[in-house]
Amino acid sequence: MSYQMIAERDGETVWIKRVSSLIVVANAKVWASEGWQVEIVDESGKIFEPDDFGSLLSAA
């Protein structure tokens, strides 16, 4: 399964696609700690907000 991280801040948007949920969650946490609004979307279109990132790791 692949995951896409979407980070937004000050009118700028960054998309990062990864296969590993561990890597995409680690990336998302770093970006969020830098003040970006971050979400992760899985292949089925389900959106994970920062409070839900742990459920991605428990499914891995």
Tab-separated table of C-alpha atoms in Angstrom:
chain	number	residue	atom	x	y	z
A	1	MET	CA	0.000	0.000	0.000
A	2	SER	CA	1.230	3.525	-0.642
A	3	TYR	CA	0.580	6.688	1.310
A	4	GLN	CA	0.669	10.342	0.369
A	5	MET	CA	1.586	13.047	2.841
A	6	ILE	CA	0.198	16.486	2.121
A	7	ALA	CA	1.680	19.433	3.998
A	8	GLU	CA	0.427	23.024	3.714
A	9	ARG	CA	1.719	26.283	5.151
A	10	ASP	CA	1.569	29.920	4.049
A	11	GLY	CA	-0.040	29.094	0.707
A	12	GLU	CA	2.563	26.445	-0.125
A	13	THR	CA	1.680	22.760	-0.582
A	14	VAL	CA	4.061	19.788	-0.604
A	15	TRP	CA	3.121	16.212	-1.572
A	16	ILE	CA	5.291	13.238	-0.658
A	17	LYS	CA	4.424	9.662	-1.637
A	18	ARG	CA	5.840	6.689	0.289
A	19	VAL	CA	5.157	2.954	0.457
A	20	SER	CA	6.096	2.557	4.123
A	21	SER	CA	3.604	3.797	6.701
A	22	LEU	CA	6.468	4.128	9.198
A	23	ILE	CA	8.425	6.473	6.918
A	24	VAL	CA	5.429	8.587	5.910
A	25	VAL	CA	4.350	9.007	9.555
A	26	ALA	CA	7.906	9.961	10.571
A	27	ASN	CA	8.038	12.530	7.758
A	28	ALA	CA	4.606	13.894	8.646
A	29	LYS	CA	5.546	14.320	12.316
A	30	VAL	CA	8.684	16.271	11.387
A	31	TRP	CA	6.777	18.555	9.010
A	32	ALA	CA	4.030	19.088	11.617
A	33	SER	CA	6.634	19.990	14.240
A	34	GLU	CA	7.864	22.695	11.843
A	35	GLY	CA	4.405	24.297	11.761
A	36	TRP	CA	2.952	22.685	8.646
A	37	GLN	CA	-0.656	21.464	8.486
A	38	VAL	CA	-0.204	17.785	7.619
A	39	GLU	CA	-2.437	14.909	6.622
A	40	ILE	CA	-1.786	11.460	5.190
A	41	VAL	CA	-3.995	9.844	2.546
A	42	ASP	CA	-3.929	6.096	1.868
A	43	GLU	CA	-4.627	4.352	-1.456
A	44	SER	CA	-8.330	4.083	-0.698
A	45	GLY	CA	-8.585	7.847	-0.102
A	46	LYS	CA	-8.901	7.652	3.682
A	47	ILE	CA	-7.483	10.786	5.312
A	48	PHE	CA	-5.444	10.591	8.518
A	49	GLU	CA	-4.993	13.731	10.600
A	50	PRO	CA	-2.056	13.984	13.072
A	51	ASP	CA	-4.141	12.536	15.914
A	52	ASP	CA	-4.768	9.437	13.735
A	53	PHE	CA	-1.145	8.765	12.695
A	54	GLY	CA	-0.764	6.114	15.399
A	55	SER	CA	-3.438	3.965	13.745
A	56	LEU	CA	-1.268	3.820	10.610
A	57	LEU	CA	1.618	2.459	12.646
A	58	SER	CA	-0.480	-0.148	14.444
A	59	ALA	CA	-1.715	-1.464	11.081
A	60	ALA	CA	1.847	-1.921	9.758
